[in-house]
Amino acid sequence: MSLDYPVNSLGFAKPPAETRVVVAMSGGVDSSAVAAQLASEGYDVVGVTLQLYDHGAALAKKGACCAGRDIHDARRVAETMGFPHYVLDYENTFREAVIDEFADAYLAGATPVPCIRCNERVKFKDLLNTARDLDADCMATGHYIQRKMGTAGPELHMAADHARDQSYFLFSTTAEQLAYLRFPLGHLESKAETRALAAKFGLTVADKPDSQDICFVPDGNYAAVIEKLRPGAADPGDIVDMDGNTLGQHRGVIHYTIGQRRGLGIGGLGDPLYVVQLDADAKRVVVGPKEALSTRIVPLREINWLGDAPLESRKEWPISVKVRSTRPPREAILRPISATEAQVELLSAEEGVSPGQACVFYDQDNTRVLGGGWIWRGH
């Protein structure tokens, strides 16, 4: 092989046929299109699908990520495109690393984001190690996010299609992982392009609907799953105002989220009231006026920093942040406390900032993701 072989589309100076890539295949259209595209370019593709839970169990639901149907769909894509496909049983790992923490966080009054933990603790940890064991040069996924080369190495950037951008869910990707990962869909302008790619290769998943809910939560009913995992979790208690006065009764803290207005069962009390705090220990749901939801100071821990200079090299970082996946980035100041702890000051107050959610950092001047951390206590 010539030493001056041109760099291929995955960034390696060798022919695609000599470049092995493990593709994380969920059975959906995104990862299927990635696998098919790379196979068509001549790469040595190996498809891997994780079975994350017993797809015959009550937790799973039809159409959920990595349920039985999805494993079948991923296998058919591999057969169509002619590359090997493996299914790995990650049930125990997924339960311990993702589902148990999800249940415990809800019981503690937090609002967890299990998709981030799944990427961090399963897909980009164990699966990535499996890819290395298979002597793969890199691992590719169907996430909508971009990996760009910067002056100090690979950088994480928002997807070209901001409506589908998944950077909020990938903030905990480390620099070492980023060096090994590839995101071939990040530059596409729309989901329609992905479906067209799948259709071009004759894949049966080309028109498959997107998964909307957390994969192990049937129909978005978190409370039912948590009651199944933690019997007795839905103990009733008091709904109180910010002065501690009892206004009514609730069906269990797990049925409520910060910022919730509807379904409180305490109508007719004047101005609308919102859930402003969940006190799981005292089994109390605290409600107050909308302005009580406004927050400017956000304490963070478990920070993953992706900036070129160390986090603690400055007292303040002017950045933009997302405190929920569905909100646009807002201007803020990041003040490091340690290498993994910091305080974020939002320049304009946000409502519904909740412990258990992520706060993700962005460069104010471009689309670069600078990392993020976990919001860890209330107002």
PDB file of C-alpha atoms in Angstrom, residues 53-334:
ATOM      1  CA  TYR A  53     -33.748  -5.763  27.494  1.00  0.00           C
ATOM      2  CA  ASP A  54     -35.921  -8.853  27.106  1.00  0.00           C
ATOM      3  CA  HIS A  55     -38.193  -7.812  24.243  1.00  0.00           C
ATOM      4  CA  GLY A  56     -40.870 -10.189  25.507  1.00  0.00           C
ATOM      5  CA  ALA A  57     -41.018  -8.449  28.878  1.00  0.00           C
ATOM      6  CA  ALA A  58     -43.629  -5.924  29.940  1.00  0.00           C
ATOM      7  CA  LEU A  59     -41.083  -3.110  29.884  1.00  0.00           C
ATOM      8  CA  ALA A  60     -40.582  -3.265  26.143  1.00  0.00           C
ATOM      9  CA  LYS A  61     -42.963  -1.938  23.537  1.00  0.00           C
ATOM     10  CA  LYS A  62     -43.556  -2.497  19.876  1.00  0.00           C
ATOM     11  CA  GLY A  63     -41.236  -0.340  17.823  1.00  0.00           C
ATOM     12  CA  ALA A  64     -38.887   0.455  20.708  1.00  0.00           C
ATOM     13  CA  CYS A  65     -35.174   0.771  20.082  1.00  0.00           C
ATOM     14  CA  CYS A  66     -33.481  -2.624  20.134  1.00  0.00           C
ATOM     15  CA  ALA A  67     -36.670  -4.574  20.740  1.00  0.00           C
ATOM     16  CA  GLY A  68     -37.186  -7.774  18.719  1.00  0.00           C
ATOM     17  CA  ARG A  69     -38.523  -6.074  15.590  1.00  0.00           C
ATOM     18  CA  ASP A  70     -35.526  -3.743  15.445  1.00  0.00           C
ATOM     19  CA  ILE A  71     -33.019  -6.584  15.739  1.00  0.00           C
ATOM     20  CA  HIS A  72     -34.782  -8.278  12.829  1.00  0.00           C
ATOM     21  CA  ASP A  73     -34.702  -5.050  10.771  1.00  0.00           C
ATOM     22  CA  ALA A  74     -30.981  -4.515  11.422  1.00  0.00           C
ATOM     23  CA  ARG A  75     -30.230  -8.107  10.390  1.00  0.00           C
ATOM     24  CA  ARG A  76     -32.164  -7.662   7.130  1.00  0.00           C
ATOM     25  CA  VAL A  77     -30.161  -4.534   6.269  1.00  0.00           C
ATOM     26  CA  ALA A  78     -26.922  -6.475   6.822  1.00  0.00           C
ATOM     27  CA  GLU A  79     -28.180  -9.320   4.602  1.00  0.00           C
ATOM     28  CA  THR A  80     -29.252  -6.862   1.890  1.00  0.00           C
ATOM     29  CA  MET A  81     -25.885  -5.094   1.847  1.00  0.00           C
ATOM     30  CA  GLY A  82     -23.782  -8.221   2.414  1.00  0.00           C
ATOM     31  CA  PHE A  83     -21.898  -7.509   5.638  1.00  0.00           C
ATOM     32  CA  PRO A  84     -21.743  -9.467   8.934  1.00  0.00           C
ATOM     33  CA  HIS A  85     -24.131  -8.559  11.767  1.00  0.00           C
ATOM     34  CA  TYR A  86     -23.956  -9.487  15.440  1.00  0.00           C
ATOM     35  CA  VAL A  87     -26.457  -9.131  18.292  1.00  0.00           C
ATOM     36  CA  LEU A  88     -24.935  -8.625  21.737  1.00  0.00           C
ATOM     37  CA  ASP A  89     -26.902  -9.242  24.942  1.00  0.00           C
ATOM     38  CA  TYR A  90     -26.489  -6.125  27.085  1.00  0.00           C
ATOM     39  CA  GLU A  91     -29.566  -6.658  29.246  1.00  0.00           C
ATOM     40  CA  ASN A  92     -27.811  -6.713  32.614  1.00  0.00           C
ATOM     41  CA  THR A  93     -25.502  -3.820  31.738  1.00  0.00           C
ATOM     42  CA  PHE A  94     -28.406  -1.699  30.508  1.00  0.00           C
ATOM     43  CA  ARG A  95     -30.520  -2.395  33.579  1.00  0.00           C
ATOM     44  CA  GLU A  96     -27.705  -1.571  35.995  1.00  0.00           C
ATOM     45  CA  ALA A  97     -26.244   1.417  34.144  1.00  0.00           C
ATOM     46  CA  VAL A  98     -29.411   3.050  32.814  1.00  0.00           C
ATOM     47  CA  ILE A  99     -32.794   1.700  33.964  1.00  0.00           C
ATOM     48  CA  ASP A 100     -32.025   1.443  37.700  1.00  0.00           C
ATOM     49  CA  GLU A 101     -30.601   4.965  37.822  1.00  0.00           C
ATOM     50  CA  PHE A 102     -33.605   6.262  35.874  1.00  0.00           C
ATOM     51  CA  ALA A 103     -35.990   4.785  38.461  1.00  0.00           C
ATOM     52  CA  ASP A 104     -33.951   5.982  41.447  1.00  0.00           C
ATOM     53  CA  ALA A 105     -33.591   9.495  40.030  1.00  0.00           C
ATOM     54  CA  TYR A 106     -37.351   9.819  39.555  1.00  0.00           C
ATOM     55  CA  LEU A 107     -37.923   8.546  43.097  1.00  0.00           C
ATOM     56  CA  ALA A 108     -35.552  11.243  44.341  1.00  0.00           C
ATOM     57  CA  GLY A 109     -37.594  13.939  42.607  1.00  0.00           C
ATOM     58  CA  ALA A 110     -35.215  14.465  39.676  1.00  0.00           C
ATOM     59  CA  THR A 111     -36.015  14.405  35.965  1.00  0.00           C
ATOM     60  CA  PRO A 112     -33.437  12.060  34.405  1.00  0.00           C
ATOM     61  CA  VAL A 113     -32.339  11.781  30.764  1.00  0.00           C
ATOM     62  CA  PRO A 114     -31.614   8.051  30.293  1.00  0.00           C
ATOM     63  CA  CYS A 115     -30.641   8.409  26.620  1.00  0.00           C
ATOM     64  CA  ILE A 116     -27.496  10.328  27.676  1.00  0.00           C
ATOM     65  CA  ARG A 117     -26.536   7.652  30.201  1.00  0.00           C
ATOM     66  CA  CYS A 118     -27.101   4.952  27.571  1.00  0.00           C
ATOM     67  CA  ASN A 119     -24.735   6.690  25.144  1.00  0.00           C
ATOM     68  CA  GLU A 120     -22.193   7.316  27.914  1.00  0.00           C
ATOM     69  CA  ARG A 121     -22.260   3.995  29.759  1.00  0.00           C
ATOM     70  CA  VAL A 122     -23.278   1.458  27.125  1.00  0.00           C
ATOM     71  CA  LYS A 123     -22.919   2.556  23.491  1.00  0.00           C
ATOM     72  CA  PHE A 124     -19.793   4.716  23.752  1.00  0.00           C
ATOM     73  CA  LYS A 125     -18.192   2.599  26.456  1.00  0.00           C
ATOM     74  CA  ASP A 126     -18.857  -1.139  26.196  1.00  0.00           C
ATOM     75  CA  LEU A 127     -19.849  -1.167  22.528  1.00  0.00           C
ATOM     76  CA  LEU A 128     -16.889   1.015  21.624  1.00  0.00           C
ATOM     77  CA  ASN A 129     -14.582  -1.413  23.442  1.00  0.00           C
ATOM     78  CA  THR A 130     -16.194  -4.264  21.489  1.00  0.00           C
ATOM     79  CA  ALA A 131     -15.401  -2.397  18.262  1.00  0.00           C
ATOM     80  CA  ARG A 132     -11.758  -2.175  19.327  1.00  0.00           C
ATOM     81  CA  ASP A 133     -11.766  -5.898  20.141  1.00  0.00           C
ATOM     82  CA  LEU A 134     -12.963  -6.518  16.574  1.00  0.00           C
ATOM     83  CA  ASP A 135      -9.900  -4.589  15.307  1.00  0.00           C
ATOM     84  CA  ALA A 136     -12.096  -1.861  13.853  1.00  0.00           C
ATOM     85  CA  ASP A 137     -10.444   1.402  12.836  1.00  0.00           C
ATOM     86  CA  CYS A 138     -13.467   3.344  14.057  1.00  0.00           C
ATOM     87  CA  MET A 139     -17.121   3.087  15.118  1.00  0.00           C
ATOM     88  CA  ALA A 140     -19.920   4.846  13.241  1.00  0.00           C
ATOM     89  CA  THR A 141     -23.409   5.721  14.486  1.00  0.00           C
ATOM     90  CA  GLY A 142     -26.550   7.285  13.021  1.00  0.00           C
ATOM     91  CA  HIS A 143     -26.578  10.240  15.403  1.00  0.00           C
ATOM     92  CA  TYR A 144     -27.229  13.713  14.025  1.00  0.00           C
ATOM     93  CA  ILE A 145     -24.079  15.479  15.155  1.00  0.00           C
ATOM     94  CA  GLN A 146     -20.848  16.474  13.421  1.00  0.00           C
ATOM     95  CA  ARG A 147     -17.226  15.586  14.107  1.00  0.00           C
ATOM     96  CA  LYS A 148     -14.867  18.184  12.659  1.00  0.00           C
ATOM     97  CA  MET A 149     -11.087  18.401  12.791  1.00  0.00           C
ATOM     98  CA  GLY A 150      -9.859  21.445  14.698  1.00  0.00           C
ATOM     99  CA  THR A 151      -6.404  22.808  15.481  1.00  0.00           C
ATOM    100  CA  ALA A 152      -6.203  20.698  18.670  1.00  0.00           C
ATOM    101  CA  GLY A 153      -7.871  17.555  17.281  1.00  0.00           C
ATOM    102  CA  PRO A 154     -11.417  16.320  16.636  1.00  0.00           C
ATOM    103  CA  GLU A 155     -14.229  18.642  17.724  1.00  0.00           C
ATOM    104  CA  LEU A 156     -17.912  17.939  18.332  1.00  0.00           C
ATOM    105  CA  HIS A 157     -20.344  20.233  16.485  1.00  0.00           C
ATOM    106  CA  MET A 158     -24.113  20.525  16.178  1.00  0.00           C
ATOM    107  CA  ALA A 159     -25.744  18.791  13.217  1.00  0.00           C
ATOM    108  CA  ALA A 160     -26.253  20.810  10.045  1.00  0.00           C
ATOM    109  CA  ASP A 161     -29.997  20.251  10.526  1.00  0.00           C
ATOM    110  CA  HIS A 162     -30.543  21.992  13.874  1.00  0.00           C
ATOM    111  CA  ALA A 163     -34.085  20.599  14.054  1.00  0.00           C
ATOM    112  CA  ARG A 164     -32.645  17.071  14.342  1.00  0.00           C
ATOM    113  CA  ASP A 165     -29.463  17.944  16.246  1.00  0.00           C
ATOM    114  CA  GLN A 166     -28.655  15.385  18.972  1.00  0.00           C
ATOM    115  CA  SER A 167     -25.707  17.168  20.590  1.00  0.00           C
ATOM    116  CA  TYR A 168     -27.640  17.576  23.871  1.00  0.00           C
ATOM    117  CA  PHE A 169     -27.687  13.783  24.251  1.00  0.00           C
ATOM    118  CA  LEU A 170     -23.992  13.352  23.388  1.00  0.00           C
ATOM    119  CA  PHE A 171     -22.339  15.999  25.573  1.00  0.00           C
ATOM    120  CA  SER A 172     -20.613  13.357  27.722  1.00  0.00           C
ATOM    121  CA  THR A 173     -18.635  11.986  24.747  1.00  0.00           C
ATOM    122  CA  THR A 174     -14.973  12.214  25.782  1.00  0.00           C
ATOM    123  CA  ALA A 175     -12.106  13.449  23.618  1.00  0.00           C
ATOM    124  CA  GLU A 176     -10.719   9.902  23.471  1.00  0.00           C
ATOM    125  CA  GLN A 177     -14.074   8.501  22.311  1.00  0.00           C
ATOM    126  CA  LEU A 178     -14.463  11.310  19.781  1.00  0.00           C
ATOM    127  CA  ALA A 179     -11.148  10.341  18.200  1.00  0.00           C
ATOM    128  CA  TYR A 180     -12.618   6.876  17.458  1.00  0.00           C
ATOM    129  CA  LEU A 181     -16.200   7.813  16.531  1.00  0.00           C
ATOM    130  CA  ARG A 182     -17.684   8.848  13.191  1.00  0.00           C
ATOM    131  CA  PHE A 183     -21.109  10.431  12.524  1.00  0.00           C
ATOM    132  CA  PRO A 184     -21.765  10.179   8.762  1.00  0.00           C
ATOM    133  CA  LEU A 185     -25.248  11.794   8.883  1.00  0.00           C
ATOM    134  CA  GLY A 186     -24.290  14.978  10.736  1.00  0.00           C
ATOM    135  CA  HIS A 187     -23.786  17.048   7.606  1.00  0.00           C
ATOM    136  CA  LEU A 188     -27.173  16.225   6.034  1.00  0.00           C
ATOM    137  CA  GLU A 189     -29.666  19.072   5.763  1.00  0.00           C
ATOM    138  CA  SER A 190     -32.804  17.030   6.480  1.00  0.00           C
ATOM    139  CA  LYS A 191     -34.171  13.642   7.538  1.00  0.00           C
ATOM    140  CA  ALA A 192     -35.601  13.317   4.032  1.00  0.00           C
ATOM    141  CA  GLU A 193     -32.032  12.911   2.742  1.00  0.00           C
ATOM    142  CA  THR A 194     -31.484   9.993   5.113  1.00  0.00           C
ATOM    143  CA  ARG A 195     -34.682   8.265   4.008  1.00  0.00           C
ATOM    144  CA  ALA A 196     -33.733   8.838   0.359  1.00  0.00           C
ATOM    145  CA  LEU A 197     -30.359   7.204   1.064  1.00  0.00           C
ATOM    146  CA  ALA A 198     -32.068   4.168   2.609  1.00  0.00           C
ATOM    147  CA  ALA A 199     -34.487   3.960  -0.321  1.00  0.00           C
ATOM    148  CA  LYS A 200     -31.611   4.137  -2.807  1.00  0.00           C
ATOM    149  CA  PHE A 201     -30.185   0.954  -1.302  1.00  0.00           C
ATOM    150  CA  GLY A 202     -33.593  -0.748  -1.247  1.00  0.00           C
ATOM    151  CA  LEU A 203     -33.767  -0.960   2.541  1.00  0.00           C
ATOM    152  CA  THR A 204     -37.142  -1.982   3.996  1.00  0.00           C
ATOM    153  CA  VAL A 205     -36.657   0.518   6.879  1.00  0.00           C
ATOM    154  CA  ALA A 206     -36.623   3.541   4.530  1.00  0.00           C
ATOM    155  CA  ASP A 207     -40.144   4.560   5.657  1.00  0.00           C
ATOM    156  CA  LYS A 208     -39.904   3.263   9.226  1.00  0.00           C
ATOM    157  CA  PRO A 209     -41.277   5.835  11.724  1.00  0.00           C
ATOM    158  CA  ASP A 210     -38.914   7.509  14.179  1.00  0.00           C
ATOM    159  CA  SER A 211     -39.001   6.297  17.769  1.00  0.00           C
ATOM    160  CA  GLN A 212     -40.535   9.039  19.925  1.00  0.00           C
ATOM    161  CA  ASP A 213     -40.310   7.724  23.476  1.00  0.00           C
ATOM    162  CA  ILE A 214     -37.564   6.471  25.768  1.00  0.00           C
ATOM    163  CA  CYS A 215     -36.984   2.943  24.479  1.00  0.00           C
ATOM    164  CA  PHE A 216     -37.956   1.062  27.656  1.00  0.00           C
ATOM    165  CA  VAL A 217     -40.942   3.275  28.590  1.00  0.00           C
ATOM    166  CA  PRO A 218     -44.181   2.086  26.932  1.00  0.00           C
ATOM    167  CA  ASP A 219     -46.214   4.990  25.535  1.00  0.00           C
ATOM    168  CA  GLY A 220     -44.256   7.543  27.565  1.00  0.00           C
ATOM    169  CA  ASN A 221     -45.808   6.338  30.843  1.00  0.00           C
ATOM    170  CA  TYR A 222     -42.784   6.783  33.158  1.00  0.00           C
ATOM    171  CA  ALA A 223     -44.774   6.283  36.332  1.00  0.00           C
ATOM    172  CA  ALA A 224     -46.027   2.820  35.323  1.00  0.00           C
ATOM    173  CA  VAL A 225     -42.483   1.647  34.579  1.00  0.00           C
ATOM    174  CA  ILE A 226     -41.131   3.016  37.851  1.00  0.00           C
ATOM    175  CA  GLU A 227     -43.933   1.392  39.859  1.00  0.00           C
ATOM    176  CA  LYS A 228     -43.035  -1.904  38.193  1.00  0.00           C
ATOM    177  CA  LEU A 229     -39.325  -1.457  38.959  1.00  0.00           C
ATOM    178  CA  ARG A 230     -39.828  -0.021  42.460  1.00  0.00           C
ATOM    179  CA  PRO A 231     -43.062  -1.368  44.002  1.00  0.00           C
ATOM    180  CA  GLY A 232     -44.576   1.141  46.438  1.00  0.00           C
ATOM    181  CA  ALA A 233     -42.919   4.074  44.691  1.00  0.00           C
ATOM    182  CA  ALA A 234     -46.179   5.911  44.110  1.00  0.00           C
ATOM    183  CA  ASP A 235     -46.992   6.687  47.744  1.00  0.00           C
ATOM    184  CA  PRO A 236     -49.424   9.614  48.039  1.00  0.00           C
ATOM    185  CA  GLY A 237     -48.631  12.820  49.912  1.00  0.00           C
ATOM    186  CA  ASP A 238     -49.372  16.525  50.235  1.00  0.00           C
ATOM    187  CA  ILE A 239     -49.389  19.234  47.595  1.00  0.00           C
ATOM    188  CA  VAL A 240     -48.179  22.358  49.399  1.00  0.00           C
ATOM    189  CA  ASP A 241     -47.581  25.992  48.512  1.00  0.00           C
ATOM    190  CA  MET A 242     -44.199  27.683  48.960  1.00  0.00           C
ATOM    191  CA  ASP A 243     -45.079  28.545  52.568  1.00  0.00           C
ATOM    192  CA  GLY A 244     -45.836  24.911  53.388  1.00  0.00           C
ATOM    193  CA  ASN A 245     -49.623  25.212  53.440  1.00  0.00           C
ATOM    194  CA  THR A 246     -51.405  22.049  52.305  1.00  0.00           C
ATOM    195  CA  LEU A 247     -53.520  22.610  49.191  1.00  0.00           C
ATOM    196  CA  GLY A 248     -54.397  19.040  48.292  1.00  0.00           C
ATOM    197  CA  GLN A 249     -53.156  15.481  47.876  1.00  0.00           C
ATOM    198  CA  HIS A 250     -51.041  13.899  45.133  1.00  0.00           C
ATOM    199  CA  ARG A 251     -50.801  10.330  43.801  1.00  0.00           C
ATOM    200  CA  GLY A 252     -47.043  10.006  44.218  1.00  0.00           C
ATOM    201  CA  VAL A 253     -44.086  12.300  43.478  1.00  0.00           C
ATOM    202  CA  ILE A 254     -43.153  10.182  40.449  1.00  0.00           C
ATOM    203  CA  HIS A 255     -46.262  11.430  38.611  1.00  0.00           C
ATOM    204  CA  TYR A 256     -45.028  15.056  38.574  1.00  0.00           C
ATOM    205  CA  THR A 257     -42.285  17.093  36.905  1.00  0.00           C
ATOM    206  CA  ILE A 258     -40.879  20.571  37.500  1.00  0.00           C
ATOM    207  CA  GLY A 259     -42.908  23.143  35.564  1.00  0.00           C
ATOM    208  CA  GLN A 260     -46.058  20.987  35.366  1.00  0.00           C
ATOM    209  CA  ARG A 261     -49.340  22.909  35.500  1.00  0.00           C
ATOM    210  CA  ARG A 262     -52.067  20.519  34.381  1.00  0.00           C
ATOM    211  CA  GLY A 263     -53.392  17.593  36.357  1.00  0.00           C
ATOM    212  CA  LEU A 264     -52.587  18.949  39.821  1.00  0.00           C
ATOM    213  CA  GLY A 265     -56.197  18.705  41.028  1.00  0.00           C
ATOM    214  CA  ILE A 266     -56.048  21.999  42.924  1.00  0.00           C
ATOM    215  CA  GLY A 267     -57.984  24.303  40.583  1.00  0.00           C
ATOM    216  CA  GLY A 268     -59.974  27.311  41.683  1.00  0.00           C
ATOM    217  CA  LEU A 269     -57.177  28.830  43.779  1.00  0.00           C
ATOM    218  CA  GLY A 270     -56.723  32.044  41.797  1.00  0.00           C
ATOM    219  CA  ASP A 271     -53.602  32.406  39.618  1.00  0.00           C
ATOM    220  CA  PRO A 272     -52.296  29.267  37.890  1.00  0.00           C
ATOM    221  CA  LEU A 273     -49.911  27.196  39.994  1.00  0.00           C
ATOM    222  CA  TYR A 274     -46.952  25.179  38.750  1.00  0.00           C
ATOM    223  CA  VAL A 275     -44.802  22.446  40.262  1.00  0.00           C
ATOM    224  CA  VAL A 276     -41.687  24.281  41.463  1.00  0.00           C
ATOM    225  CA  GLN A 277     -40.067  21.587  43.616  1.00  0.00           C
ATOM    226  CA  LEU A 278     -40.354  17.852  44.292  1.00  0.00           C
ATOM    227  CA  ASP A 279     -39.484  16.859  47.867  1.00  0.00           C
ATOM    228  CA  ALA A 280     -39.274  13.088  47.540  1.00  0.00           C
ATOM    229  CA  ASP A 281     -38.143  12.482  51.134  1.00  0.00           C
ATOM    230  CA  ALA A 282     -41.156  14.281  52.594  1.00  0.00           C
ATOM    231  CA  LYS A 283     -43.427  13.019  49.772  1.00  0.00           C
ATOM    232  CA  ARG A 284     -44.384  16.614  48.998  1.00  0.00           C
ATOM    233  CA  VAL A 285     -45.097  18.359  45.723  1.00  0.00           C
ATOM    234  CA  VAL A 286     -44.410  22.101  46.113  1.00  0.00           C
ATOM    235  CA  VAL A 287     -46.341  24.473  43.857  1.00  0.00           C
ATOM    236  CA  GLY A 288     -46.057  28.197  43.228  1.00  0.00           C
ATOM    237  CA  PRO A 289     -46.573  30.979  40.660  1.00  0.00           C
ATOM    238  CA  LYS A 290     -44.872  30.855  37.257  1.00  0.00           C
ATOM    239  CA  GLU A 291     -42.211  33.360  38.288  1.00  0.00           C
ATOM    240  CA  ALA A 292     -41.022  30.925  40.972  1.00  0.00           C
ATOM    241  CA  LEU A 293     -39.837  28.640  38.160  1.00  0.00           C
ATOM    242  CA  SER A 294     -37.354  31.215  36.886  1.00  0.00           C
ATOM    243  CA  THR A 295     -33.711  30.311  37.483  1.00  0.00           C
ATOM    244  CA  ARG A 296     -30.469  32.089  36.622  1.00  0.00           C
ATOM    245  CA  ILE A 297     -27.921  30.113  38.672  1.00  0.00           C
ATOM    246  CA  VAL A 298     -27.464  26.457  37.709  1.00  0.00           C
ATOM    247  CA  PRO A 299     -25.096  24.226  39.771  1.00  0.00           C
ATOM    248  CA  LEU A 300     -23.447  21.413  37.791  1.00  0.00           C
ATOM    249  CA  ARG A 301     -21.395  18.302  38.505  1.00  0.00           C
ATOM    250  CA  GLU A 302     -19.971  15.367  36.503  1.00  0.00           C
ATOM    251  CA  ILE A 303     -18.796  17.857  33.872  1.00  0.00           C
ATOM    252  CA  ASN A 304     -17.310  16.585  30.629  1.00  0.00           C
ATOM    253  CA  TRP A 305     -15.201  19.357  29.092  1.00  0.00           C
ATOM    254  CA  LEU A 306     -14.290  19.346  25.395  1.00  0.00           C
ATOM    255  CA  GLY A 307     -12.630  22.756  25.089  1.00  0.00           C
ATOM    256  CA  ASP A 308      -9.045  23.064  23.836  1.00  0.00           C
ATOM    257  CA  ALA A 309      -7.784  24.700  27.061  1.00  0.00           C
ATOM    258  CA  PRO A 310      -8.449  23.079  30.477  1.00  0.00           C
ATOM    259  CA  LEU A 311     -11.743  24.043  32.123  1.00  0.00           C
ATOM    260  CA  GLU A 312      -9.976  25.500  35.158  1.00  0.00           C
ATOM    261  CA  SER A 313      -7.595  27.617  33.065  1.00  0.00           C
ATOM    262  CA  ARG A 314     -10.120  30.461  33.262  1.00  0.00           C
ATOM    263  CA  LYS A 315     -12.319  31.824  36.030  1.00  0.00           C
ATOM    264  CA  GLU A 316     -15.119  32.481  33.560  1.00  0.00           C
ATOM    265  CA  TRP A 317     -16.108  31.158  30.154  1.00  0.00           C
ATOM    266  CA  PRO A 318     -18.655  33.076  28.046  1.00  0.00           C
ATOM    267  CA  ILE A 319     -20.702  30.305  26.408  1.00  0.00           C
ATOM    268  CA  SER A 320     -24.194  29.363  25.294  1.00  0.00           C
ATOM    269  CA  VAL A 321     -26.080  26.579  27.064  1.00  0.00           C
ATOM    270  CA  LYS A 322     -29.088  24.320  26.629  1.00  0.00           C
ATOM    271  CA  VAL A 323     -30.861  23.301  29.857  1.00  0.00           C
ATOM    272  CA  ARG A 324     -33.350  21.093  27.984  1.00  0.00           C
ATOM    273  CA  SER A 325     -33.027  19.272  24.681  1.00  0.00           C
ATOM    274  CA  THR A 326     -35.966  21.106  23.122  1.00  0.00           C
ATOM    275  CA  ARG A 327     -34.746  24.631  23.874  1.00  0.00           C
ATOM    276  CA  PRO A 328     -32.353  26.745  21.800  1.00  0.00           C
ATOM    277  CA  PRO A 329     -28.940  27.660  23.289  1.00  0.00           C
ATOM    278  CA  ARG A 330     -28.988  30.732  25.543  1.00  0.00           C
ATOM    279  CA  GLU A 331     -26.086  32.996  26.520  1.00  0.00           C
ATOM    280  CA  ALA A 332     -24.470  32.189  29.864  1.00  0.00           C
ATOM    281  CA  ILE A 333     -21.291  32.412  31.915  1.00  0.00           C
ATOM    282  CA  LEU A 334     -19.573  29.216  33.066  1.00  0.00           C
TER     283      LEU A 334
END
